[in-house]
Amino acid sequence: MAQTYEILGQLAPSANTLTNVFVTGASSSSIVGTITIHNFSDANTSYSLVVRPINEALANKHFIIRGGILPAREMISITGAVTMNANAILAANTHGSSVSFNAYGVEIT
């Protein structure tokens, strides 16, 4: 099994739109080691992170963080392994329009 350490996904989503940061392939899995979330605005905002199988509708059990507060002009770094099997989605949502999400880790094929 090949392991590739990489930027898994980078995203600056529209406000109030759950958007995929990273999706594993049908024949791969991944370990997300670090997620950074940066607020570029002068106002606090909220954010959410979700990991779910691609074939499941969004439910409460899929939230890693729901409604976390991101202070103005601050960055949050989340470290620790989030394992994603084949066909899994890491998605993000924010109520602000100036927030970026970055996921770093290893893809296993």
PDB file of N, CA and C in Angstrom, residues 9-85:
ATOM      1  N   GLY A   9      -6.893  18.835   1.072  1.00  0.00           N
ATOM      2  CA  GLY A   9      -7.907  19.742   0.562  1.00  0.00           C
ATOM      3  C   GLY A   9      -7.749  21.136   1.119  1.00  0.00           C
ATOM      4  N   GLN A  10      -8.140  22.120   0.319  1.00  0.00           N
ATOM      5  CA  GLN A  10      -8.140  23.529   0.723  1.00  0.00           C
ATOM      6  C   GLN A  10      -9.420  24.152   0.190  1.00  0.00           C
ATOM      7  N   LEU A  11     -10.089  24.942   1.032  1.00  0.00           N
ATOM      8  CA  LEU A  11     -11.404  25.434   0.671  1.00  0.00           C
ATOM      9  C   LEU A  11     -11.680  26.769   1.340  1.00  0.00           C
ATOM     10  N   ALA A  12     -12.290  27.675   0.603  1.00  0.00           N
ATOM     11  CA  ALA A  12     -12.837  28.926   1.145  1.00  0.00           C
ATOM     12  C   ALA A  12     -14.296  28.958   0.700  1.00  0.00           C
ATOM     13  N   PRO A  13     -15.193  28.318   1.455  1.00  0.00           N
ATOM     14  CA  PRO A  13     -16.577  28.144   0.999  1.00  0.00           C
ATOM     15  C   PRO A  13     -17.410  29.422   1.113  1.00  0.00           C
ATOM     16  N   SER A  14     -18.496  29.434   0.384  1.00  0.00           N
ATOM     17  CA  SER A  14     -19.493  30.493   0.557  1.00  0.00           C
ATOM     18  C   SER A  14     -20.144  30.316   1.916  1.00  0.00           C
ATOM     19  N   ALA A  15     -20.603  31.410   2.491  1.00  0.00           N
ATOM     20  CA  ALA A  15     -21.249  31.349   3.801  1.00  0.00           C
ATOM     21  C   ALA A  15     -22.503  30.473   3.739  1.00  0.00           C
ATOM     22  N   ASN A  16     -22.720  29.721   4.802  1.00  0.00           N
ATOM     23  CA  ASN A  16     -23.922  28.905   4.982  1.00  0.00           C
ATOM     24  C   ASN A  16     -24.111  27.833   3.909  1.00  0.00           C
ATOM     25  N   THR A  17     -22.986  27.308   3.418  1.00  0.00           N
ATOM     26  CA  THR A  17     -23.041  26.253   2.403  1.00  0.00           C
ATOM     27  C   THR A  17     -22.096  25.128   2.804  1.00  0.00           C
ATOM     28  N   LEU A  18     -22.635  23.990   3.179  1.00  0.00           N
ATOM     29  CA  LEU A  18     -21.799  22.833   3.507  1.00  0.00           C
ATOM     30  C   LEU A  18     -21.097  22.390   2.224  1.00  0.00           C
ATOM     31  N   THR A  19     -19.759  22.404   2.241  1.00  0.00           N
ATOM     32  CA  THR A  19     -18.972  22.150   1.036  1.00  0.00           C
ATOM     33  C   THR A  19     -17.886  21.128   1.348  1.00  0.00           C
ATOM     34  N   ASN A  20     -17.618  20.239   0.392  1.00  0.00           N
ATOM     35  CA  ASN A  20     -16.598  19.211   0.583  1.00  0.00           C
ATOM     36  C   ASN A  20     -15.202  19.822   0.580  1.00  0.00           C
ATOM     37  N   VAL A  21     -14.434  19.491   1.603  1.00  0.00           N
ATOM     38  CA  VAL A  21     -13.021  19.853   1.661  1.00  0.00           C
ATOM     39  C   VAL A  21     -12.204  18.756   0.982  1.00  0.00           C
ATOM     40  N   PHE A  22     -12.568  17.499   1.237  1.00  0.00           N
ATOM     41  CA  PHE A  22     -11.829  16.352   0.699  1.00  0.00           C
ATOM     42  C   PHE A  22     -12.762  15.149   0.632  1.00  0.00           C
ATOM     43  N   VAL A  23     -12.610  14.354  -0.409  1.00  0.00           N
ATOM     44  CA  VAL A  23     -13.373  13.118  -0.576  1.00  0.00           C
ATOM     45  C   VAL A  23     -12.385  12.005  -0.929  1.00  0.00           C
ATOM     46  N   THR A  24     -12.423  10.918  -0.167  1.00  0.00           N
ATOM     47  CA  THR A  24     -11.548   9.794  -0.492  1.00  0.00           C
ATOM     48  C   THR A  24     -12.100   9.064  -1.719  1.00  0.00           C
ATOM     49  N   GLY A  25     -11.207   8.443  -2.441  1.00  0.00           N
ATOM     50  CA  GLY A  25     -11.602   7.686  -3.628  1.00  0.00           C
ATOM     51  C   GLY A  25     -12.205   6.346  -3.263  1.00  0.00           C
ATOM     52  N   ALA A  26     -12.695   5.660  -4.280  1.00  0.00           N
ATOM     53  CA  ALA A  26     -13.336   4.359  -4.074  1.00  0.00           C
ATOM     54  C   ALA A  26     -12.350   3.277  -3.661  1.00  0.00           C
ATOM     55  N   SER A  27     -11.068   3.471  -3.984  1.00  0.00           N
ATOM     56  CA  SER A  27     -10.077   2.439  -3.654  1.00  0.00           C
ATOM     57  C   SER A  27      -8.944   2.982  -2.784  1.00  0.00           C
ATOM     58  N   SER A  28      -9.227   4.009  -2.006  1.00  0.00           N
ATOM     59  CA  SER A  28      -8.198   4.567  -1.126  1.00  0.00           C
ATOM     60  C   SER A  28      -8.808   4.912   0.225  1.00  0.00           C
ATOM     61  N   SER A  29      -7.949   5.173   1.179  1.00  0.00           N
ATOM     62  CA  SER A  29      -8.359   5.678   2.484  1.00  0.00           C
ATOM     63  C   SER A  29      -7.380   6.778   2.860  1.00  0.00           C
ATOM     64  N   SER A  30      -7.703   7.533   3.886  1.00  0.00           N
ATOM     65  CA  SER A  30      -6.849   8.659   4.283  1.00  0.00           C
ATOM     66  C   SER A  30      -6.855   8.831   5.782  1.00  0.00           C
ATOM     67  N   ILE A  31      -5.790   9.449   6.250  1.00  0.00           N
ATOM     68  CA  ILE A  31      -5.707   9.881   7.638  1.00  0.00           C
ATOM     69  C   ILE A  31      -5.435  11.376   7.615  1.00  0.00           C
ATOM     70  N   VAL A  32      -6.398  12.139   8.104  1.00  0.00           N
ATOM     71  CA  VAL A  32      -6.242  13.588   8.194  1.00  0.00           C
ATOM     72  C   VAL A  32      -5.551  13.863   9.523  1.00  0.00           C
ATOM     73  N   GLY A  33      -4.328  14.403   9.464  1.00  0.00           N
ATOM     74  CA  GLY A  33      -3.552  14.651  10.670  1.00  0.00           C
ATOM     75  C   GLY A  33      -3.779  16.031  11.255  1.00  0.00           C
ATOM     76  N   THR A  34      -3.999  17.020  10.388  1.00  0.00           N
ATOM     77  CA  THR A  34      -4.184  18.406  10.837  1.00  0.00           C
ATOM     78  C   THR A  34      -5.233  19.094   9.974  1.00  0.00           C
ATOM     79  N   ILE A  35      -6.101  19.845  10.626  1.00  0.00           N
ATOM     80  CA  ILE A  35      -7.066  20.708   9.938  1.00  0.00           C
ATOM     81  C   ILE A  35      -6.863  22.115  10.488  1.00  0.00           C
ATOM     82  N   THR A  36      -6.672  23.095   9.588  1.00  0.00           N
ATOM     83  CA  THR A  36      -6.589  24.485  10.025  1.00  0.00           C
ATOM     84  C   THR A  36      -7.793  25.242   9.493  1.00  0.00           C
ATOM     85  N   ILE A  37      -8.271  26.178  10.312  1.00  0.00           N
ATOM     86  CA  ILE A  37      -9.416  27.006   9.961  1.00  0.00           C
ATOM     87  C   ILE A  37      -9.038  28.442  10.280  1.00  0.00           C
ATOM     88  N   HIS A  38      -9.084  29.318   9.284  1.00  0.00           N
ATOM     89  CA  HIS A  38      -8.616  30.694   9.436  1.00  0.00           C
ATOM     90  C   HIS A  38      -9.752  31.659   9.122  1.00  0.00           C
ATOM     91  N   ASN A  39      -9.987  32.594  10.036  1.00  0.00           N
ATOM     92  CA  ASN A  39     -10.994  33.644   9.859  1.00  0.00           C
ATOM     93  C   ASN A  39     -10.275  34.914   9.433  1.00  0.00           C
ATOM     94  N   PHE A  40     -10.523  35.379   8.224  1.00  0.00           N
ATOM     95  CA  PHE A  40      -9.864  36.560   7.689  1.00  0.00           C
ATOM     96  C   PHE A  40     -10.648  37.845   7.954  1.00  0.00           C
ATOM     97  N   SER A  41     -11.788  37.756   8.606  1.00  0.00           N
ATOM     98  CA  SER A  41     -12.631  38.944   8.796  1.00  0.00           C
ATOM     99  C   SER A  41     -12.417  39.565  10.175  1.00  0.00           C
ATOM    100  N   ASP A  42     -13.006  40.723  10.358  1.00  0.00           N
ATOM    101  CA  ASP A  42     -12.912  41.445  11.628  1.00  0.00           C
ATOM    102  C   ASP A  42     -14.047  41.088  12.584  1.00  0.00           C
ATOM    103  N   ALA A  43     -14.805  40.053  12.287  1.00  0.00           N
ATOM    104  CA  ALA A  43     -15.918  39.635  13.145  1.00  0.00           C
ATOM    105  C   ALA A  43     -15.793  38.142  13.462  1.00  0.00           C
ATOM    106  N   ASN A  44     -16.228  37.761  14.648  1.00  0.00           N
ATOM    107  CA  ASN A  44     -16.292  36.344  14.995  1.00  0.00           C
ATOM    108  C   ASN A  44     -17.267  35.648  14.049  1.00  0.00           C
ATOM    109  N   THR A  45     -17.043  34.365  13.831  1.00  0.00           N
ATOM    110  CA  THR A  45     -17.958  33.575  13.011  1.00  0.00           C
ATOM    111  C   THR A  45     -18.030  32.166  13.576  1.00  0.00           C
ATOM    112  N   SER A  46     -18.987  31.397  13.121  1.00  0.00           N
ATOM    113  CA  SER A  46     -19.085  30.007  13.560  1.00  0.00           C
ATOM    114  C   SER A  46     -18.736  29.087  12.393  1.00  0.00           C
ATOM    115  N   TYR A  47     -18.405  27.846  12.735  1.00  0.00           N
ATOM    116  CA  TYR A  47     -18.022  26.874  11.717  1.00  0.00           C
ATOM    117  C   TYR A  47     -18.400  25.476  12.189  1.00  0.00           C
ATOM    118  N   SER A  48     -18.489  24.562  11.229  1.00  0.00           N
ATOM    119  CA  SER A  48     -18.757  23.165  11.520  1.00  0.00           C
ATOM    120  C   SER A  48     -17.897  22.291  10.616  1.00  0.00           C
ATOM    121  N   LEU A  49     -17.534  21.114  11.117  1.00  0.00           N
ATOM    122  CA  LEU A  49     -16.793  20.104  10.352  1.00  0.00           C
ATOM    123  C   LEU A  49     -17.541  18.786  10.439  1.00  0.00           C
ATOM    124  N   VAL A  50     -17.596  18.084   9.308  1.00  0.00           N
ATOM    125  CA  VAL A  50     -18.350  16.848   9.199  1.00  0.00           C
ATOM    126  C   VAL A  50     -17.479  15.793   8.519  1.00  0.00           C
ATOM    127  N   VAL A  51     -17.539  14.558   9.010  1.00  0.00           N
ATOM    128  CA  VAL A  51     -16.974  13.415   8.298  1.00  0.00           C
ATOM    129  C   VAL A  51     -18.094  12.384   8.194  1.00  0.00           C
ATOM    130  N   ARG A  52     -18.384  11.966   6.937  1.00  0.00           N
ATOM    131  CA  ARG A  52     -19.467  10.997   6.745  1.00  0.00           C
ATOM    132  C   ARG A  52     -19.193  10.117   5.532  1.00  0.00           C
ATOM    133  N   PRO A  53     -19.728   8.912   5.549  1.00  0.00           N
ATOM    134  CA  PRO A  53     -19.674   8.075   4.354  1.00  0.00           C
ATOM    135  C   PRO A  53     -20.471   8.740   3.233  1.00  0.00           C
ATOM    136  N   ILE A  54     -20.008   8.591   2.017  1.00  0.00           N
ATOM    137  CA  ILE A  54     -20.639   9.256   0.875  1.00  0.00           C
ATOM    138  C   ILE A  54     -22.082   8.783   0.659  1.00  0.00           C
ATOM    139  N   ASN A  55     -22.402   7.572   1.105  1.00  0.00           N
ATOM    140  CA  ASN A  55     -23.736   7.020   0.882  1.00  0.00           C
ATOM    141  C   ASN A  55     -24.710   7.270   2.028  1.00  0.00           C
ATOM    142  N   GLU A  56     -24.324   8.087   3.013  1.00  0.00           N
ATOM    143  CA  GLU A  56     -25.214   8.399   4.130  1.00  0.00           C
ATOM    144  C   GLU A  56     -25.619   9.860   4.094  1.00  0.00           C
ATOM    145  N   ALA A  57     -26.877  10.114   4.412  1.00  0.00           N
ATOM    146  CA  ALA A  57     -27.358  11.487   4.538  1.00  0.00           C
ATOM    147  C   ALA A  57     -26.776  12.090   5.822  1.00  0.00           C
ATOM    148  N   LEU A  58     -26.553  13.384   5.806  1.00  0.00           N
ATOM    149  CA  LEU A  58     -25.983  14.071   6.962  1.00  0.00           C
ATOM    150  C   LEU A  58     -26.861  13.871   8.203  1.00  0.00           C
ATOM    151  N   ALA A  59     -26.205  13.503   9.318  1.00  0.00           N
ATOM    152  CA  ALA A  59     -26.893  13.293  10.595  1.00  0.00           C
ATOM    153  C   ALA A  59     -25.999  13.816  11.714  1.00  0.00           C
ATOM    154  N   ASN A  60     -26.557  13.965  12.895  1.00  0.00           N
ATOM    155  CA  ASN A  60     -25.804  14.480  14.041  1.00  0.00           C
ATOM    156  C   ASN A  60     -24.539  13.675  14.318  1.00  0.00           C
ATOM    157  N   LYS A  61     -24.563  12.371  14.071  1.00  0.00           N
ATOM    158  CA  LYS A  61     -23.406  11.516  14.364  1.00  0.00           C
ATOM    159  C   LYS A  61     -22.186  11.848  13.514  1.00  0.00           C
ATOM    160  N   HIS A  62     -22.346  12.595  12.429  1.00  0.00           N
ATOM    161  CA  HIS A  62     -21.248  12.894  11.514  1.00  0.00           C
ATOM    162  C   HIS A  62     -20.443  14.141  11.886  1.00  0.00           C
ATOM    163  N   PHE A  63     -20.928  14.944  12.809  1.00  0.00           N
ATOM    164  CA  PHE A  63     -20.252  16.201  13.138  1.00  0.00           C
ATOM    165  C   PHE A  63     -19.036  15.962  14.029  1.00  0.00           C
ATOM    166  N   ILE A  64     -17.900  16.520  13.615  1.00  0.00           N
ATOM    167  CA  ILE A  64     -16.711  16.579  14.471  1.00  0.00           C
ATOM    168  C   ILE A  64     -16.850  17.814  15.364  1.00  0.00           C
ATOM    169  N   ILE A  65     -17.216  18.928  14.750  1.00  0.00           N
ATOM    170  CA  ILE A  65     -17.477  20.191  15.451  1.00  0.00           C
ATOM    171  C   ILE A  65     -18.742  20.780  14.839  1.00  0.00           C
ATOM    172  N   ARG A  66     -19.648  21.226  15.683  1.00  0.00           N
ATOM    173  CA  ARG A  66     -20.883  21.847  15.191  1.00  0.00           C
ATOM    174  C   ARG A  66     -21.066  23.190  15.889  1.00  0.00           C
ATOM    175  N   GLY A  67     -20.985  24.260  15.118  1.00  0.00           N
ATOM    176  CA  GLY A  67     -21.192  25.595  15.671  1.00  0.00           C
ATOM    177  C   GLY A  67     -20.039  26.093  16.519  1.00  0.00           C
ATOM    178  N   GLY A  68     -18.810  25.655  16.205  1.00  0.00           N
ATOM    179  CA  GLY A  68     -17.640  26.174  16.917  1.00  0.00           C
ATOM    180  C   GLY A  68     -17.464  27.663  16.620  1.00  0.00           C
ATOM    181  N   ILE A  69     -16.929  28.402  17.560  1.00  0.00           N
ATOM    182  CA  ILE A  69     -16.720  29.842  17.377  1.00  0.00           C
ATOM    183  C   ILE A  69     -15.272  30.097  16.954  1.00  0.00           C
ATOM    184  N   LEU A  70     -15.116  30.836  15.875  1.00  0.00           N
ATOM    185  CA  LEU A  70     -13.816  31.211  15.344  1.00  0.00           C
ATOM    186  C   LEU A  70     -13.660  32.719  15.504  1.00  0.00           C
ATOM    187  N   PRO A  71     -12.786  33.165  16.427  1.00  0.00           N
ATOM    188  CA  PRO A  71     -12.624  34.602  16.670  1.00  0.00           C
ATOM    189  C   PRO A  71     -12.117  35.350  15.434  1.00  0.00           C
ATOM    190  N   ALA A  72     -12.386  36.632  15.408  1.00  0.00           N
ATOM    191  CA  ALA A  72     -11.943  37.499  14.318  1.00  0.00           C
ATOM    192  C   ALA A  72     -10.427  37.428  14.164  1.00  0.00           C
ATOM    193  N   ARG A  73      -9.974  37.341  12.905  1.00  0.00           N
ATOM    194  CA  ARG A  73      -8.544  37.350  12.550  1.00  0.00           C
ATOM    195  C   ARG A  73      -7.732  36.271  13.262  1.00  0.00           C
ATOM    196  N   GLU A  74      -8.350  35.142  13.556  1.00  0.00           N
ATOM    197  CA  GLU A  74      -7.669  34.048  14.248  1.00  0.00           C
ATOM    198  C   GLU A  74      -7.657  32.789  13.394  1.00  0.00           C
ATOM    199  N   MET A  75      -6.735  31.877  13.751  1.00  0.00           N
ATOM    200  CA  MET A  75      -6.661  30.569  13.129  1.00  0.00           C
ATOM    201  C   MET A  75      -6.759  29.508  14.216  1.00  0.00           C
ATOM    202  N   ILE A  76      -7.498  28.465  13.928  1.00  0.00           N
ATOM    203  CA  ILE A  76      -7.600  27.310  14.809  1.00  0.00           C
ATOM    204  C   ILE A  76      -6.922  26.145  14.102  1.00  0.00           C
ATOM    205  N   SER A  77      -6.113  25.403  14.832  1.00  0.00           N
ATOM    206  CA  SER A  77      -5.460  24.219  14.285  1.00  0.00           C
ATOM    207  C   SER A  77      -5.934  23.009  15.084  1.00  0.00           C
ATOM    208  N   ILE A  78      -6.480  22.044  14.391  1.00  0.00           N
ATOM    209  CA  ILE A  78      -6.967  20.820  15.016  1.00  0.00           C
ATOM    210  C   ILE A  78      -6.015  19.705  14.615  1.00  0.00           C
ATOM    211  N   THR A  79      -5.373  19.084  15.604  1.00  0.00           N
ATOM    212  CA  THR A  79      -4.452  17.991  15.318  1.00  0.00           C
ATOM    213  C   THR A  79      -4.961  16.710  15.964  1.00  0.00           C
ATOM    214  N   GLY A  80      -4.618  15.619  15.373  1.00  0.00           N
ATOM    215  CA  GLY A  80      -5.094  14.318  15.819  1.00  0.00           C
ATOM    216  C   GLY A  80      -5.688  13.617  14.620  1.00  0.00           C
ATOM    217  N   ALA A  81      -5.590  12.341  14.594  1.00  0.00           N
ATOM    218  CA  ALA A  81      -5.977  11.589  13.408  1.00  0.00           C
ATOM    219  C   ALA A  81      -7.488  11.492  13.248  1.00  0.00           C
ATOM    220  N   VAL A  82      -7.940  11.821  12.038  1.00  0.00           N
ATOM    221  CA  VAL A  82      -9.307  11.558  11.608  1.00  0.00           C
ATOM    222  C   VAL A  82      -9.174  10.555  10.473  1.00  0.00           C
ATOM    223  N   THR A  83      -9.620   9.327  10.704  1.00  0.00           N
ATOM    224  CA  THR A  83      -9.482   8.304   9.678  1.00  0.00           C
ATOM    225  C   THR A  83     -10.687   8.330   8.753  1.00  0.00           C
ATOM    226  N   MET A  84     -10.401   8.153   7.470  1.00  0.00           N
ATOM    227  CA  MET A  84     -11.456   8.175   6.466  1.00  0.00           C
ATOM    228  C   MET A  84     -11.270   6.956   5.563  1.00  0.00           C
ATOM    229  N   ASN A  85     -12.254   6.070   5.562  1.00  0.00           N
ATOM    230  CA  ASN A  85     -12.179   4.912   4.679  1.00  0.00           C
ATOM    231  C   ASN A  85     -12.572   5.324   3.260  1.00  0.00           C
TER     232      ASN A  85
END
